[in-house]
Short mmCIF file of C-alpha atoms in Angstrom, two decimals:
data_model
loop_
_atom_site.label_atom_id
_atom_site.label_comp_id
_atom_site.label_asym_id
_atom_site.label_seq_id
_atom_site.Cartn_x
_atom_site.Cartn_y
_atom_site.Cartn_z
CA MET A 235 3.40 -8.47 4.52
CA PHE A 236 1.89 -9.16 1.19
CA THR A 237 3.28 -10.39 -2.09
CA GLY A 238 0.64 -8.35 -4.19
CA LEU A 239 -0.51 -11.50 -5.64
CA ILE A 240 -4.57 -11.26 -4.94
CA GLU A 241 -6.25 -14.67 -3.82
CA GLU A 242 -9.69 -13.46 -4.20
CA ILE A 243 -12.36 -11.00 -5.42
CA GLY A 244 -14.61 -9.89 -2.75
CA HIS A 245 -17.20 -7.00 -2.46
CA ILE A 246 -18.57 -4.78 0.12
CA LYS A 247 -21.07 -5.81 1.89
CA ALA A 248 -22.19 -2.76 4.32
CA MET A 249 -20.20 0.40 5.49
CA LYS A 250 -21.10 1.95 8.79
CA LYS A 251 -19.06 5.43 8.26
CA GLY A 252 -17.63 7.81 11.41
CA GLY A 253 -17.22 11.47 11.62
CA ASN A 254 -14.24 10.21 9.06
CA SER A 255 -13.69 6.55 9.46
CA ILE A 256 -15.78 2.92 8.34
CA ARG A 257 -16.25 0.45 10.04
CA LEU A 258 -15.90 -2.16 6.95
CA THR A 259 -17.73 -5.44 6.07
CA VAL A 260 -16.79 -7.04 2.77
CA ALA A 261 -17.73 -10.41 1.74
CA ALA A 262 -14.72 -13.19 1.55
CA ASN A 263 -15.26 -17.17 0.74
CA LYS A 264 -11.82 -18.43 -0.34
CA ILE A 265 -10.01 -16.31 1.99
CA MET A 266 -11.81 -17.04 5.77
CA ASP A 267 -10.67 -20.76 5.74
CA ASP A 268 -8.57 -20.09 7.95
CA VAL A 269 -8.87 -16.56 9.40
CA LYS A 270 -8.61 -15.54 13.18
CA LEU A 271 -9.35 -12.92 15.26
CA GLY A 272 -7.18 -10.29 14.54
CA ASP A 273 -5.90 -11.19 11.28
CA SER A 274 -4.37 -8.89 8.46
CA ILE A 275 -5.58 -8.46 5.06
CA ALA A 276 -5.14 -7.23 2.40
CA THR A 277 -8.07 -4.53 0.75
CA ASN A 278 -7.21 -2.99 -2.27
CA GLY A 279 -4.23 -3.12 -0.82
CA ILE A 280 -4.47 -1.74 2.32
CA CYS A 281 -3.63 -3.78 5.32
CA LEU A 282 -6.87 -4.29 7.14
CA THR A 283 -6.69 -6.26 10.49
CA VAL A 284 -10.21 -8.58 11.01
CA VAL A 285 -12.50 -7.57 14.59
CA ASP A 286 -15.57 -9.37 13.44
CA PHE A 287 -16.30 -12.56 10.68
CA ASP A 288 -17.67 -15.46 9.88
CA SER A 289 -17.57 -18.31 6.65
CA ASN A 290 -19.14 -15.63 5.01
CA GLY A 291 -16.60 -12.63 4.93
CA PHE A 292 -15.25 -10.23 8.24
CA SER A 293 -15.38 -6.03 8.77
CA ALA A 294 -12.26 -4.11 9.83
CA ASP A 295 -12.16 -0.98 10.98
CA VAL A 296 -10.41 1.86 8.49
CA MET A 297 -8.59 4.40 10.76
CA PRO A 298 -8.62 8.75 9.20
CA GLU A 299 -5.69 7.98 8.33
CA THR A 300 -6.45 5.44 6.01
CA MET A 301 -9.32 7.13 4.82
CA ASN A 302 -7.36 10.26 3.79
CA ARG A 303 -4.46 8.07 2.06
CA SER A 304 -6.43 5.78 -0.25
CA ASN A 305 -9.65 5.45 -2.55
CA PHE A 306 -11.61 4.15 0.27
CA HIS A 307 -14.68 7.34 0.79
CA MET A 308 -14.98 6.36 -2.80
CA GLN A 309 -15.66 3.18 -1.99
CA LYS A 310 -19.67 1.75 -1.65
CA ALA A 311 -22.09 -0.89 -0.79
CA GLY A 312 -21.14 -3.44 -4.25
CA SER A 313 -17.91 -2.39 -4.70
CA ARG A 314 -15.55 -5.21 -5.31
CA VAL A 315 -12.40 -5.63 -3.53
CA ASN A 316 -8.98 -7.61 -3.59
CA LEU A 317 -8.14 -9.40 -0.58
CA GLU A 318 -4.95 -11.48 0.09
CA ARG A 319 -3.80 -12.55 3.05
CA ALA A 320 -0.82 -11.72 4.87
CA LEU A 321 2.37 -13.68 3.53
CA ARG A 322 3.48 -16.40 6.18
CA VAL A 323 7.01 -18.04 6.78
CA GLY A 324 8.21 -20.34 4.12
CA ASP A 325 5.32 -19.02 1.57
CA ARG A 326 6.39 -19.18 -2.32
CA MET A 327 7.27 -14.93 -3.15
CA GLY A 328 5.74 -14.59 -6.51
CA GLY A 329 5.17 -11.32 -6.44
CA HIS A 330 7.41 -9.04 -4.78
CA MET A 331 7.58 -7.94 -0.61
CA VAL A 332 3.80 -5.55 0.18
CA SER A 333 3.37 -3.71 3.63
CA GLY A 334 0.36 -2.78 2.60
CA HIS A 335 0.85 1.21 4.18
CA ILE A 336 -1.00 3.36 1.03
CA ASP A 337 1.30 5.84 -0.44
CA GLY A 338 -1.25 7.62 -1.67
CA VAL A 339 -3.92 7.67 -5.04
CA GLY A 340 -3.31 7.61 -8.79
CA GLU A 341 -5.96 8.24 -11.57
CA ILE A 342 -6.53 4.91 -14.33
CA VAL A 343 -6.14 7.79 -17.55
CA SER A 344 -5.89 4.31 -20.42
CA GLN A 345 -6.10 1.20 -20.88
CA GLN A 346 -4.99 0.11 -24.41
CA LYS A 347 -5.25 -3.28 -25.61
CA ASP A 348 -1.86 -4.88 -26.68
CA ASP A 349 -2.18 -8.30 -28.48
CA ASN A 350 -3.15 -10.07 -25.05
CA ALA A 351 -2.86 -7.93 -22.55
CA ILE A 352 -3.95 -4.90 -21.64
CA TRP A 353 -2.03 -1.60 -20.98
CA VAL A 354 -2.96 0.73 -18.86
CA SER A 355 -2.02 4.24 -17.83
CA ILE A 356 -1.72 5.91 -14.10
CA SER A 357 -1.33 9.42 -13.49
CA ALA A 358 0.96 10.10 -10.02
CA PRO A 359 1.13 12.72 -8.31
CA LYS A 360 5.59 13.45 -8.27
CA ASN A 361 5.89 12.34 -4.37
CA ILE A 362 4.47 8.82 -6.31
CA LEU A 363 6.41 8.93 -9.21
CA LYS A 364 10.01 9.95 -7.70
CA TYR A 365 10.00 6.38 -6.18
CA VAL A 366 8.71 4.17 -9.63
CA ILE A 367 10.74 3.76 -11.61
CA GLU A 368 11.55 1.21 -15.03
CA LYS A 369 11.16 -2.40 -14.39
CA GLY A 370 10.64 -1.60 -10.53
CA SER A 371 7.41 -2.99 -8.84
CA ILE A 372 4.72 -1.37 -7.72
CA ALA A 373 1.49 -2.50 -5.44
CA ILE A 374 -2.12 -0.86 -7.38
CA ASP A 375 -5.16 -1.87 -5.22
CA GLY A 376 -2.91 -4.60 -4.37
CA ILE A 377 -1.88 -5.89 -7.14
CA SER A 378 1.79 -6.56 -7.28
CA LEU A 379 2.41 -5.60 -11.03
CA THR A 380 5.75 -4.29 -12.52
CA VAL A 381 6.66 -0.57 -14.57
CA ALA A 382 6.84 -1.09 -18.05
CA TYR A 383 7.41 3.51 -18.51
CA VAL A 384 7.12 6.09 -16.02
CA ASP A 385 8.35 9.56 -16.77
CA GLU A 386 7.22 12.66 -14.87
CA LYS A 387 3.02 12.52 -15.03
CA LEU A 388 2.60 9.11 -15.28
CA PHE A 389 3.61 5.08 -15.69
CA LYS A 390 2.59 2.72 -16.97
CA VAL A 391 1.90 -1.73 -16.20
CA SER A 392 0.90 -4.09 -18.51
CA ILE A 393 -2.12 -7.20 -17.60
CA ILE A 394 -1.76 -10.38 -18.49
CA PRO A 395 -4.77 -12.31 -18.75
CA LEU A 396 -5.07 -13.63 -15.74
CA THR A 397 -4.47 -10.56 -13.73
CA GLN A 398 -7.25 -8.89 -16.30
CA ASP A 399 -9.61 -12.14 -15.22
CA ASP A 400 -8.74 -12.16 -10.80
CA THR A 401 -8.40 -8.53 -10.40
CA THR A 402 -10.19 -5.72 -10.32
CA LEU A 403 -8.07 -2.83 -11.88
CA VAL A 404 -8.99 -3.15 -16.57
CA SER A 405 -12.58 -3.15 -15.25
CA LYS A 406 -12.28 -0.32 -13.13
CA LYS A 407 -12.99 3.47 -16.28
CA ILE A 408 -11.16 6.53 -17.07
CA GLY A 409 -10.51 8.82 -13.94
CA SER A 410 -11.17 5.71 -11.38
CA LEU A 411 -8.92 6.25 -8.51
CA VAL A 412 -6.57 3.62 -7.36
CA ASN A 413 -4.63 2.39 -4.00
CA LEU A 414 -0.30 1.94 -4.61
CA GLU A 415 2.57 1.05 -2.83
CA CYS A 416 5.79 1.94 -3.77
CA ASP A 417 8.88 0.10 -3.93
CA MET A 418 9.77 0.09 0.22
CA THR A 419 13.66 -0.10 -0.44
CA ALA A 420 13.82 3.12 -2.47
CA LYS A 421 12.28 4.98 0.80
CA TYR A 422 14.88 3.80 3.07
CA ILE A 423 17.98 4.73 0.83
CA GLU A 424 16.64 8.56 0.56
CA LYS A 425 15.82 8.51 4.06
CA PHE A 426 20.13 7.47 4.84
CA MET A 427 21.03 9.12 2.22
CA PHE A 428 19.44 11.95 3.01
CA HIS A 429 19.04 11.97 7.04
CA LYS A 430 21.68 14.54 8.94
CA GLU A 431 22.80 13.60 11.89
CA GLU A 432 22.86 16.72 14.81
CA PRO A 433 25.90 17.62 15.95
CA LYS A 434 27.87 16.45 18.85
CA ARG A 435 27.05 19.50 21.17
CA GLU A 436 30.43 19.38 24.01
CA SER A 437 29.38 19.52 27.54
CA LYS A 438 29.91 22.25 29.68
CA VAL A 439 31.22 20.37 32.66
CA SER A 440 34.68 19.95 33.22
CA MET A 441 37.27 19.83 35.64
CA ASP A 442 37.40 23.19 36.57
CA PHE A 443 33.38 23.74 36.82
CA LEU A 444 32.79 20.82 39.40
CA LYS A 445 35.17 22.49 41.48
CA GLU A 446 34.06 26.26 41.25
CA ASN A 447 30.37 25.24 42.31
CA GLY A 448 32.40 22.87 45.67
CA PHE A 449 31.45 20.05 43.48
CA LEU A 450 35.22 18.90 43.64
#
């Protein structure tokens, strides 16, 4: 689990491509202090498992499912990525509960300055927007943000100066794709509300059946 509070901006050193997978090597500094083999690191919001590391960065495997749902197919050597280590028990929850399991991608359609903030508008498919509510939480490239506006085609977030400086979001161009993870609470509620249990089948075994077949 993660909080969506970005600890460091790293950059991709290398991408070794498979058929529809990659071995990703990321240069990082701050987050490498206590990294161990098998640790989880959110990279642009995607929970990746450390398979190799040194003091200057780590490597992780990205499987086809992640490639299909995320913007990793558009990344290249030199691309900047948001990094966050997994939440530890006892840490403050400054953001919101983020799993690192991406729902899909959205597209940045506009950026607009508003005093010290920047409004970012992101279009997204209906299967994602149905979980997005005004004043609810959403993770964009791993960044925990509050939804300030939503309609049937897009949603908007307002970015404070600290987030502008410490993440990659406002440096992205119009048309860039971003990884989106909706608040998981809505998805659980939907599952519980619309899940239908199969009717129980009555057993055909009866006393008469047992007698007729020589069991009694």
